[in-house]
Short mmCIF file of N, CA and C in Angstrom, two decimals:
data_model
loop_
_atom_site.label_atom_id
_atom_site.label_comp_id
_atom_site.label_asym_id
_atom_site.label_seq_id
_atom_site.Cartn_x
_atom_site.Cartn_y
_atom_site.Cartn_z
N UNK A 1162 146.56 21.84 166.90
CA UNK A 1162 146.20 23.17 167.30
C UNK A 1162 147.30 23.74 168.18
N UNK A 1163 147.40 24.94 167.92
CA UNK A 1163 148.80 25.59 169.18
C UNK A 1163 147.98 26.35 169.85
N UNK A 1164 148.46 26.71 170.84
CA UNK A 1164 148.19 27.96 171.92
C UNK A 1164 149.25 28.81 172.25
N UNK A 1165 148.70 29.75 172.52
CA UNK A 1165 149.88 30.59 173.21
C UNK A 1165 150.72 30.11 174.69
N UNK A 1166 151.83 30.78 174.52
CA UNK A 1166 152.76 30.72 175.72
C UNK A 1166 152.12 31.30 177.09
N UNK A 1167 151.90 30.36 177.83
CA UNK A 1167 151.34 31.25 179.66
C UNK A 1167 152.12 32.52 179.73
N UNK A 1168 153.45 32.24 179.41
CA UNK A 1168 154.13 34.00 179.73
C UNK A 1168 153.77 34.88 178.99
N UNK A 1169 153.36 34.59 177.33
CA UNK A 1169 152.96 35.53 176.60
C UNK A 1169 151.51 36.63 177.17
N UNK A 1170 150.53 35.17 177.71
CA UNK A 1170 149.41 35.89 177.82
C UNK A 1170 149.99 36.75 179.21
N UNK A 1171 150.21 36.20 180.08
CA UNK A 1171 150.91 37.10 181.46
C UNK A 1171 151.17 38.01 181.21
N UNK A 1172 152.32 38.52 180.16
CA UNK A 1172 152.81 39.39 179.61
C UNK A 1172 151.77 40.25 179.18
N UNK A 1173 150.86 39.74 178.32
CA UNK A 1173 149.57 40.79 177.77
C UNK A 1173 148.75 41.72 178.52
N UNK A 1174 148.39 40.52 180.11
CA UNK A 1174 147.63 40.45 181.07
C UNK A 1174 148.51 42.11 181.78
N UNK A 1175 149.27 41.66 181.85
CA UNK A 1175 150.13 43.19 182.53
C UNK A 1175 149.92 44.04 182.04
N UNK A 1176 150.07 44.43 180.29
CA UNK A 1176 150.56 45.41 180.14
C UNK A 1176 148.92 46.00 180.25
N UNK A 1177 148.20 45.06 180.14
CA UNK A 1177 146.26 46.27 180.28
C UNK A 1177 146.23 46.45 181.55
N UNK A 1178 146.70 45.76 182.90
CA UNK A 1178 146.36 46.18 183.94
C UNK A 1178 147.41 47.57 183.98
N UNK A 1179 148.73 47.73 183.34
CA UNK A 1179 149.15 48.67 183.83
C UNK A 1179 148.52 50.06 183.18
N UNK A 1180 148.00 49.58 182.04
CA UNK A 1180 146.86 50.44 181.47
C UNK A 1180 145.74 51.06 182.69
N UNK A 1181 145.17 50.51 182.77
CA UNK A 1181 143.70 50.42 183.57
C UNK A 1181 143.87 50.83 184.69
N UNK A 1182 144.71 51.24 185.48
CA UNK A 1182 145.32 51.29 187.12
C UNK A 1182 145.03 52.86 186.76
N UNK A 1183 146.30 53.76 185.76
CA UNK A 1183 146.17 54.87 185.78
C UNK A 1183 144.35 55.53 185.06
N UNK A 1184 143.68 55.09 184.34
CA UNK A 1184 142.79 55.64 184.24
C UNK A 1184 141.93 54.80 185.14
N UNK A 1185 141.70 54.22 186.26
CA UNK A 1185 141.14 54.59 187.36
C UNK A 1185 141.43 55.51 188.05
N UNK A 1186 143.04 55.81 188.09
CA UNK A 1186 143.29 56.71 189.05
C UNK A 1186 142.78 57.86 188.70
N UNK A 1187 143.04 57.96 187.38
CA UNK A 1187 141.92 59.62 186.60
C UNK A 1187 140.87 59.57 187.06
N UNK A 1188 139.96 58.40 186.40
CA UNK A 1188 138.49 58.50 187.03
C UNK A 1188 138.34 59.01 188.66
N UNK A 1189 139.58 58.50 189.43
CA UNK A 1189 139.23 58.97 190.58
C UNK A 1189 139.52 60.12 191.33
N UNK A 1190 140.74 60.71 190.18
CA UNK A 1190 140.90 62.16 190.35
C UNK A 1190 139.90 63.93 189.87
N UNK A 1191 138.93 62.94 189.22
CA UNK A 1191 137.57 63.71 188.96
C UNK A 1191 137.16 64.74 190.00
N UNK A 1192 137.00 63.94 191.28
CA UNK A 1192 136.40 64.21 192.44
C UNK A 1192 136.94 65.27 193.29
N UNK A 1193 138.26 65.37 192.53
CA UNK A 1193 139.33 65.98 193.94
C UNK A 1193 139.50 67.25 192.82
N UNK A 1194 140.45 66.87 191.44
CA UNK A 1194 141.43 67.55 190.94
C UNK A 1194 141.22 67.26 189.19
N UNK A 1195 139.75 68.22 189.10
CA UNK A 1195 139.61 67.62 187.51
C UNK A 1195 140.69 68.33 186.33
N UNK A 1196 141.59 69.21 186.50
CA UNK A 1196 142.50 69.70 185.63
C UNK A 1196 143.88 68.35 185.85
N UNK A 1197 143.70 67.59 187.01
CA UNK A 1197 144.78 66.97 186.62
C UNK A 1197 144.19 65.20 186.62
N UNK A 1198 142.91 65.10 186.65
CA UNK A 1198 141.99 64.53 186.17
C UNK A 1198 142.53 63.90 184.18
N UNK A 1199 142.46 65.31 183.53
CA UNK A 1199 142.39 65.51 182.17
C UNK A 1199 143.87 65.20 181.96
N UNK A 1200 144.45 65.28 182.72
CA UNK A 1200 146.36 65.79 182.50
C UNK A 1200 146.57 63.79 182.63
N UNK A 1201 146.06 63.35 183.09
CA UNK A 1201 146.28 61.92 183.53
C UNK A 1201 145.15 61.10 182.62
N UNK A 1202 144.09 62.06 182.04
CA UNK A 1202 143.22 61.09 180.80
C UNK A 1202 144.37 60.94 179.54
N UNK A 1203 144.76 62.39 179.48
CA UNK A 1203 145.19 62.82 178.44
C UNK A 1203 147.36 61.65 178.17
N UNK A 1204 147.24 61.96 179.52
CA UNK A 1204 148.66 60.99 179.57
C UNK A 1204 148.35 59.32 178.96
N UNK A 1205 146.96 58.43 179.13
CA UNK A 1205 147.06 57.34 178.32
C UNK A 1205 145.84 57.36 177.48
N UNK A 1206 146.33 58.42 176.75
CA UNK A 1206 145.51 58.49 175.42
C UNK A 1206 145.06 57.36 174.67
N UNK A 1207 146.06 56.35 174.33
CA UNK A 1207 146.02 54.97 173.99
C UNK A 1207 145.38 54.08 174.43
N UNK A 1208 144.72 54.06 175.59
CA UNK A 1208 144.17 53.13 176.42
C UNK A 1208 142.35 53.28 175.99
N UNK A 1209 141.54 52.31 176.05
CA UNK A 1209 140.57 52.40 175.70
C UNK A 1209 139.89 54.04 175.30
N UNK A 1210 138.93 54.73 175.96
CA UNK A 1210 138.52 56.21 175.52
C UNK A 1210 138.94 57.01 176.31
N UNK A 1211 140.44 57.06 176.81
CA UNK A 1211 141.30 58.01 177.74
C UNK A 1211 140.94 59.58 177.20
N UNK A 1212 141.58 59.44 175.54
CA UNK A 1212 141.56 60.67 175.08
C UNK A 1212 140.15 61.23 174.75
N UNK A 1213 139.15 60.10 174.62
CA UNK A 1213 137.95 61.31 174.37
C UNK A 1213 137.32 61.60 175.50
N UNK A 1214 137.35 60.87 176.63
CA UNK A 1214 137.03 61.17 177.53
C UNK A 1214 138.05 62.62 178.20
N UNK A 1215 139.08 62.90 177.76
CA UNK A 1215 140.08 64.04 177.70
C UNK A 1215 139.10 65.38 177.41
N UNK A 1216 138.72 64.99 176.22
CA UNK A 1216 138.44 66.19 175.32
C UNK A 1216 136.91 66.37 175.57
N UNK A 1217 136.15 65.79 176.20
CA UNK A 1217 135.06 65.70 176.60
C UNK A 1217 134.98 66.39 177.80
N UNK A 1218 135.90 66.55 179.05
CA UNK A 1218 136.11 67.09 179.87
C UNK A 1218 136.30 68.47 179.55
N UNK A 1219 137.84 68.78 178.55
CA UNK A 1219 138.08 69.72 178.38
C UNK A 1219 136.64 70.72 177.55
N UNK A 1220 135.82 69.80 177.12
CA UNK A 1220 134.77 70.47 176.26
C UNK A 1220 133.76 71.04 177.07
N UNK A 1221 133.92 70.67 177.84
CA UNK A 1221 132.62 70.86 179.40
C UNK A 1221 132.99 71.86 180.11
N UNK A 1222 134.82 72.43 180.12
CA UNK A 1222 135.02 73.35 181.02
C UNK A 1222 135.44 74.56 180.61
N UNK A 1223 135.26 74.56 178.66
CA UNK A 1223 135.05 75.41 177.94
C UNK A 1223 133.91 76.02 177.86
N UNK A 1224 132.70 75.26 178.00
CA UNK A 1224 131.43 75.68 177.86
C UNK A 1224 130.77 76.53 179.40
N UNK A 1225 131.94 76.18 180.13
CA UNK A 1225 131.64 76.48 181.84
C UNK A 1225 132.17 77.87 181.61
N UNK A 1226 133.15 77.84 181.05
CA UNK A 1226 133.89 79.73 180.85
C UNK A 1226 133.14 80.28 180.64
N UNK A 1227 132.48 79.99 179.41
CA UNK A 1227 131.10 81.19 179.14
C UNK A 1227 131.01 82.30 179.58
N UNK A 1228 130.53 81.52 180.68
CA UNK A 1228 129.66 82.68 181.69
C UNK A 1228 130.71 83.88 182.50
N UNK A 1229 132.26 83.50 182.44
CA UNK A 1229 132.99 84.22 183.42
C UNK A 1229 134.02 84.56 182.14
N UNK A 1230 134.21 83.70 181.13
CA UNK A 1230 135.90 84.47 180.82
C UNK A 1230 135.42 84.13 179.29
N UNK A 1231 134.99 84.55 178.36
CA UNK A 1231 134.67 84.42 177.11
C UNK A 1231 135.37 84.27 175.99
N UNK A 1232 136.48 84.89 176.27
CA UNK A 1232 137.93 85.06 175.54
C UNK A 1232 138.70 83.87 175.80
N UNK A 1233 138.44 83.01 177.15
CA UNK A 1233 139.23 81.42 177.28
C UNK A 1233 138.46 80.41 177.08
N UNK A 1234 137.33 80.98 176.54
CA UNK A 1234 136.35 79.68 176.46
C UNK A 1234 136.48 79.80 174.76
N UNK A 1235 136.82 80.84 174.27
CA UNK A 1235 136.93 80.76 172.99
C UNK A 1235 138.48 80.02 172.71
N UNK A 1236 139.33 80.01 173.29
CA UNK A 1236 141.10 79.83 173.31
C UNK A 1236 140.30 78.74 173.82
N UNK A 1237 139.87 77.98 174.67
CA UNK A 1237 139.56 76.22 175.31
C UNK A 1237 139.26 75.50 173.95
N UNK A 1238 137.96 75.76 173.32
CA UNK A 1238 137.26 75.45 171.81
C UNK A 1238 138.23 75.13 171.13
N UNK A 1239 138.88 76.08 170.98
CA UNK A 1239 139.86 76.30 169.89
C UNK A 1239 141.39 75.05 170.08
N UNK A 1240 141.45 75.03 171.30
CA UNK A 1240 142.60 73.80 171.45
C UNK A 1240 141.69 72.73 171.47
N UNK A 1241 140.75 72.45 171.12
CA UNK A 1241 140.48 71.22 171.02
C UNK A 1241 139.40 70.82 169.96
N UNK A 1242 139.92 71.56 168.70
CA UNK A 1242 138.99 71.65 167.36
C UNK A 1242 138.82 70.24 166.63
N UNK A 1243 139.54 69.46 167.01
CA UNK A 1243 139.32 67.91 166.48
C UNK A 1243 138.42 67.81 166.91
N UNK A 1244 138.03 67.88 168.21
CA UNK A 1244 136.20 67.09 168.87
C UNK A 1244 135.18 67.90 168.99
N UNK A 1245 134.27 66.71 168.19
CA UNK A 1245 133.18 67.37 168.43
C UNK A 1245 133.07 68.63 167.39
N UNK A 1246 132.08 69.27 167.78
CA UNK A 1246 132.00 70.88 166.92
C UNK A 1246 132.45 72.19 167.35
N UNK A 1247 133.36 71.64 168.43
CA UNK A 1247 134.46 72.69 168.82
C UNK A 1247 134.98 73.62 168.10
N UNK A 1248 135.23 73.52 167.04
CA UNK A 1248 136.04 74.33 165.99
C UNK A 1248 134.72 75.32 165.56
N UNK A 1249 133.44 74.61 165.51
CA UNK A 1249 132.39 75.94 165.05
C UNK A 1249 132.10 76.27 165.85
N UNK A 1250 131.84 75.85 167.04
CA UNK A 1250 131.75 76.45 168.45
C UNK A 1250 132.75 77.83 168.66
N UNK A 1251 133.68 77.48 168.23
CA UNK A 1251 135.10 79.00 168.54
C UNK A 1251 134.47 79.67 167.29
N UNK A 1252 134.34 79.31 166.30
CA UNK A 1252 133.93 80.40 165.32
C UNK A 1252 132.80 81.12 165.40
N UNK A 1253 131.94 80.54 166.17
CA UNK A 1253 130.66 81.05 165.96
C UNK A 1253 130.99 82.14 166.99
N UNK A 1254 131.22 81.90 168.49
CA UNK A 1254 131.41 82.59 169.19
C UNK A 1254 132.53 83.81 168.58
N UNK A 1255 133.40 84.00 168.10
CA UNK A 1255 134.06 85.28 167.30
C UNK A 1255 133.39 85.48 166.80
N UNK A 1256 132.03 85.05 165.58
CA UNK A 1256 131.60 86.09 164.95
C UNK A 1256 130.72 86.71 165.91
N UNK A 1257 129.90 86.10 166.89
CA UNK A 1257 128.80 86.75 167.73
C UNK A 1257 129.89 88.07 168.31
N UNK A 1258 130.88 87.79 168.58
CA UNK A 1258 131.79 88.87 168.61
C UNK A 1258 131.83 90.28 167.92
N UNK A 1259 132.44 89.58 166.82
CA UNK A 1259 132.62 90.38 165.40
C UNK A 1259 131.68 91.01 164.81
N UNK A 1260 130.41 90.66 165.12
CA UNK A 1260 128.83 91.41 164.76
C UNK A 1260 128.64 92.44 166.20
N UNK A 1261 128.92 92.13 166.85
CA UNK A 1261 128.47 93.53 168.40
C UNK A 1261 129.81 94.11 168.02
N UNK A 1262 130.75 93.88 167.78
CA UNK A 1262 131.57 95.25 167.60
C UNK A 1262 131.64 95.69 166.31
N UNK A 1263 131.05 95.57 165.20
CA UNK A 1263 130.36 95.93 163.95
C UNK A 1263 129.05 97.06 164.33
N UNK A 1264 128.27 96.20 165.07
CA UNK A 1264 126.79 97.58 165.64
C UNK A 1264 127.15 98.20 166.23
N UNK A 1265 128.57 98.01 167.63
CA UNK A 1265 128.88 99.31 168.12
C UNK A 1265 129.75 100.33 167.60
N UNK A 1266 130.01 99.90 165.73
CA UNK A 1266 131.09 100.45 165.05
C UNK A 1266 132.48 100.72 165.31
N UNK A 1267 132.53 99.64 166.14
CA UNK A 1267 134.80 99.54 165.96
C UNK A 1267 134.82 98.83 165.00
N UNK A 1268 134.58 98.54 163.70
CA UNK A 1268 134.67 98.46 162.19
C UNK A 1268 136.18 97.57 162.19
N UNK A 1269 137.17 98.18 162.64
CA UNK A 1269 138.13 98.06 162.67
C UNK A 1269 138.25 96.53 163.68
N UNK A 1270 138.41 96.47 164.96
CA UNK A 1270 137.93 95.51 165.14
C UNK A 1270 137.15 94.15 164.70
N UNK A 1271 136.34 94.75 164.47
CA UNK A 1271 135.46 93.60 163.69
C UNK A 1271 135.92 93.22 162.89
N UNK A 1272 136.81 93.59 161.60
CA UNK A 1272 136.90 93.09 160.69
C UNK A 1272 138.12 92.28 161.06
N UNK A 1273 138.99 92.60 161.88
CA UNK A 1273 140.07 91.77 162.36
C UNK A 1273 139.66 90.45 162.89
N UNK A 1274 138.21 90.48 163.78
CA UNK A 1274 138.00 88.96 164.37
C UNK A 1274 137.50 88.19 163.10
N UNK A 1275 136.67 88.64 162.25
CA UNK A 1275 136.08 88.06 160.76
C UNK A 1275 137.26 87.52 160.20
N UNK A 1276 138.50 88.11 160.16
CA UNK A 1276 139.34 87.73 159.28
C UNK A 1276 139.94 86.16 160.46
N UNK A 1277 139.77 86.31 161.48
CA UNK A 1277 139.92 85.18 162.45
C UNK A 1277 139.22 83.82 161.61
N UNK A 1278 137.67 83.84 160.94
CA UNK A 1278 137.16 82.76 160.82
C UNK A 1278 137.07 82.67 159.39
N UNK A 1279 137.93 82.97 158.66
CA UNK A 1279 137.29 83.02 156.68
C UNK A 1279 136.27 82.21 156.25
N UNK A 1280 136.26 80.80 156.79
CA UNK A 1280 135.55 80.22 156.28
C UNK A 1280 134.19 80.08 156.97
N UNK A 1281 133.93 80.95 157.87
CA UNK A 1281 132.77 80.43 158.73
C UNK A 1281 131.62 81.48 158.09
N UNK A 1282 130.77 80.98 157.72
CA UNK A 1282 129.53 81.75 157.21
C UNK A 1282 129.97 83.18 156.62
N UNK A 1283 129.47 84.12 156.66
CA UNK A 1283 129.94 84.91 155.68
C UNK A 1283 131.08 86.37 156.01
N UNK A 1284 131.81 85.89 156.99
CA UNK A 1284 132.91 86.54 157.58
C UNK A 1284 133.45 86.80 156.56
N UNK A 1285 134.21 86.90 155.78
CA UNK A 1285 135.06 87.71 154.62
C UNK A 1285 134.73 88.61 154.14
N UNK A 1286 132.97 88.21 153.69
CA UNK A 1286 132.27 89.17 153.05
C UNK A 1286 131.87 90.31 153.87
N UNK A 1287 131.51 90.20 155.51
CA UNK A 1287 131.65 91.09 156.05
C UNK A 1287 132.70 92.01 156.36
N UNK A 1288 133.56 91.34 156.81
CA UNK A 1288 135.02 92.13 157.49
C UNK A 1288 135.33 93.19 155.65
N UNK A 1289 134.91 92.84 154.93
CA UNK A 1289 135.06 93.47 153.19
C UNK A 1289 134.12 94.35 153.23
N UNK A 1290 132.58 94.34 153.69
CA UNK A 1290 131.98 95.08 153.72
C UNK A 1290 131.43 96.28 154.81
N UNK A 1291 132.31 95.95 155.75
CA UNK A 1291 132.95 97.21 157.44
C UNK A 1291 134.35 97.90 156.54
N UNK A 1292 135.46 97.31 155.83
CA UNK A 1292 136.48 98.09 155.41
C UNK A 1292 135.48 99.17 154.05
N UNK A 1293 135.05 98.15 153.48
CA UNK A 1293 134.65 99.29 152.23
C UNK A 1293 133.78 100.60 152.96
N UNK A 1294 133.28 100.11 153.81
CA UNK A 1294 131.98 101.18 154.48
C UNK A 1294 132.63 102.07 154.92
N UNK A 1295 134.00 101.76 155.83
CA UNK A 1295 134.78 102.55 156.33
C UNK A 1295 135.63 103.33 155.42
N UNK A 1296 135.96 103.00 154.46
CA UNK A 1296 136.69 103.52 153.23
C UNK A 1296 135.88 104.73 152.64
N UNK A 1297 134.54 104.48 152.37
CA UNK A 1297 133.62 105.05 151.75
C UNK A 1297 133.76 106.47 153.08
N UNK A 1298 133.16 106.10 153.98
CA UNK A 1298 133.22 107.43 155.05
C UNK A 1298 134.31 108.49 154.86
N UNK A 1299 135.70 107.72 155.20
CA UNK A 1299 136.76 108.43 155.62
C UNK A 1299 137.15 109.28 153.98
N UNK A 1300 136.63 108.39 152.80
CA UNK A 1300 136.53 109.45 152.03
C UNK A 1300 135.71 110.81 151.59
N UNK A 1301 134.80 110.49 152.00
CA UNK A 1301 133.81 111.41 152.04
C UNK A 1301 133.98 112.82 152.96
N UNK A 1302 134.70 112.35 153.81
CA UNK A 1302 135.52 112.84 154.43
C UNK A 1302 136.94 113.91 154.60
N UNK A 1303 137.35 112.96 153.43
CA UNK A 1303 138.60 113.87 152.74
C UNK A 1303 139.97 113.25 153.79
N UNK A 1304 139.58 111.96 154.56
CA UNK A 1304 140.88 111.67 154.48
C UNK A 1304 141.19 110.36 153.95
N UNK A 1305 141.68 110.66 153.05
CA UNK A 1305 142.37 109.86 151.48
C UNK A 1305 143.36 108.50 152.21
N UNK A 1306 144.45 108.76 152.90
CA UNK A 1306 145.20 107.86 153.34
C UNK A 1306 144.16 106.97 154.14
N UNK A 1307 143.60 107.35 155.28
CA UNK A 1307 143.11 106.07 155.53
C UNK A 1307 141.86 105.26 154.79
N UNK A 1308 141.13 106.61 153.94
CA UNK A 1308 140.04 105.63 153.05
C UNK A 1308 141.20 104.50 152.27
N UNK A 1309 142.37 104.88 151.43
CA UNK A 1309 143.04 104.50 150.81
C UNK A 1309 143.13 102.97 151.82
N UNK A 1310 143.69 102.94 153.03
CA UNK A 1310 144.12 101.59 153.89
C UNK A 1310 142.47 100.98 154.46
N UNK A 1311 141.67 101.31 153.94
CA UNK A 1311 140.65 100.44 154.35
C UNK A 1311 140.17 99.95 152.97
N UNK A 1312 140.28 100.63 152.13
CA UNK A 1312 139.91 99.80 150.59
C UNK A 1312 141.32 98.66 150.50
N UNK A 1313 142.60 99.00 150.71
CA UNK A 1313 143.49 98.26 150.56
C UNK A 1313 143.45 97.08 151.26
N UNK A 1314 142.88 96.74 152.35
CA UNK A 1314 142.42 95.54 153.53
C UNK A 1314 141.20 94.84 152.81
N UNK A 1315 140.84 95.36 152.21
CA UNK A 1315 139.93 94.46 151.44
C UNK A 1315 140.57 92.94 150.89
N UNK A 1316 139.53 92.05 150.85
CA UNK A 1316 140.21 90.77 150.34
C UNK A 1316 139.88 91.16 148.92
N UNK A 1317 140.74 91.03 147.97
CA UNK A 1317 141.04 91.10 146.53
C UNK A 1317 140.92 92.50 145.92
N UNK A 1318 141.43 93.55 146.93
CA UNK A 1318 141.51 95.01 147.01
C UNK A 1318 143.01 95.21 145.48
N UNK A 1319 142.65 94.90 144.43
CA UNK A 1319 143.71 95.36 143.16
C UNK A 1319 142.97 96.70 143.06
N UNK A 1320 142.16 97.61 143.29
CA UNK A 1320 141.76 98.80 142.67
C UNK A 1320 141.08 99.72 143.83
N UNK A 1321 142.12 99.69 145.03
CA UNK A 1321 141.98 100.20 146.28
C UNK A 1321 142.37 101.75 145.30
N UNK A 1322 143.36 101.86 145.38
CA UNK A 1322 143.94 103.38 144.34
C UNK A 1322 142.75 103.92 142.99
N UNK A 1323 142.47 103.07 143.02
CA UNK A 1323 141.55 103.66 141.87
C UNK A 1323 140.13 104.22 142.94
N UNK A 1324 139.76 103.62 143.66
CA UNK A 1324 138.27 103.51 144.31
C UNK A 1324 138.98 105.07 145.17
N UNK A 1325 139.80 105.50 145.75
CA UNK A 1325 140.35 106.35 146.24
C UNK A 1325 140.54 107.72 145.20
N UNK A 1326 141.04 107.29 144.10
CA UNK A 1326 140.82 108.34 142.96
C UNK A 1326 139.35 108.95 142.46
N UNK A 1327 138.64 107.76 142.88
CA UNK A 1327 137.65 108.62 142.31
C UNK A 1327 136.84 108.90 143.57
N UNK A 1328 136.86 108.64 144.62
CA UNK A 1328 136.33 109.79 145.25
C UNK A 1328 137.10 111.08 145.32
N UNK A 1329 137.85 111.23 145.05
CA UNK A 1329 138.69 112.23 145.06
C UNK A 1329 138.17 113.63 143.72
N UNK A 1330 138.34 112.98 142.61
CA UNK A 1330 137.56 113.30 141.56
C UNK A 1330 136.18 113.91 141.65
N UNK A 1331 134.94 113.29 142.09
CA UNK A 1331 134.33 113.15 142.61
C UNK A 1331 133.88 114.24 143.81
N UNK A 1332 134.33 114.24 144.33
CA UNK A 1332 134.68 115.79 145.91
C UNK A 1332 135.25 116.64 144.69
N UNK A 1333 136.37 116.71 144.18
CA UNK A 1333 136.79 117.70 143.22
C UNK A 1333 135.51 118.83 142.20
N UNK A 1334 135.04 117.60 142.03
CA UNK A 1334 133.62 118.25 140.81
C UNK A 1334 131.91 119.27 142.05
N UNK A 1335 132.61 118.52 142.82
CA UNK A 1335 131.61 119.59 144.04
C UNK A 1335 132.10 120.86 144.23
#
């Protein structure tokens, strides 16, 4: 039977304590200085659950924005879309967005944050159905260029010029 070399294990023995030293020191920078708390999880990522315990932090002080800065709690989510349901967490929060500035009709707006989440529930189809609505108005309207650039913003808008022609047509026969 062999064994290992005493220096080998020594050697091993070190390199986890030099592990383990700095994420105590994190753990114990909780108390004082939790942004550099995370900055020192996040530095031995490698070490047992440094990094989720990272992103677990950072997930906690995203959800703390909320209430004061909504726009960095959405930018917090968003840097840290690997964990957890962070990534639908930022989306959801833009569309709750993207729907109040839809009812208060900045159209325009809205369809810009929708186009933020394509794949999240039915954002495309909306931000498509605020441009067409808006298209439809501004023609009705009689102004052609911008009905024309809100049918054209459409996702798969090939017959923006045509949908523009015929309201045009259309007002003509009135």
């Amino acid at each position: 039977s062999s064994t290992l070399p005493a220096s080998w294990l020594w050697a091993r023995e070190n390199r986890r304590m030099a592990r383990q030293l700095p994420a105590e020191q994190a753990e114990a920078l909780l108390e004082t200085d939790r942004a550099a708390a995370i900055a020192a999880f996040e530095a031995i990522a490698g070490y047992s659950d440094a990094a989720e315990r990272a992103a677990t932090l950072r997930y906690e002080d995203a959800e703390a924005l909320l209430t004061t800065d909504r726009a960095a709690a959405i930018a917090a989510f968003e840097g840290i879309a690997d964990y957890s349901d962070a990534a639908d967490r930022a989306s959801a929060l833009r569309y709750e967005d993207a729907s109040a500035l839809a009812k208060a009709g900045d159209w325009e707006a809205a369809a810009a944050i929708f186009d933020l989440i394509p794949g999240y529930e039915d954002a495309t189809e909306r931000a498509d159905q605020l441009r067409y609505d808006a298209g439809v108005a501004f023609a009705e309207n009689g102004e052609w260029d911008k009905a024309a650039a809100a049918f054209t913003a459409m996702s798969g808008a090939e017959n923006a010029t045509e949908q523009v022609n015929a309201f045009r047509y259309e007002a003509a026969e009135k």
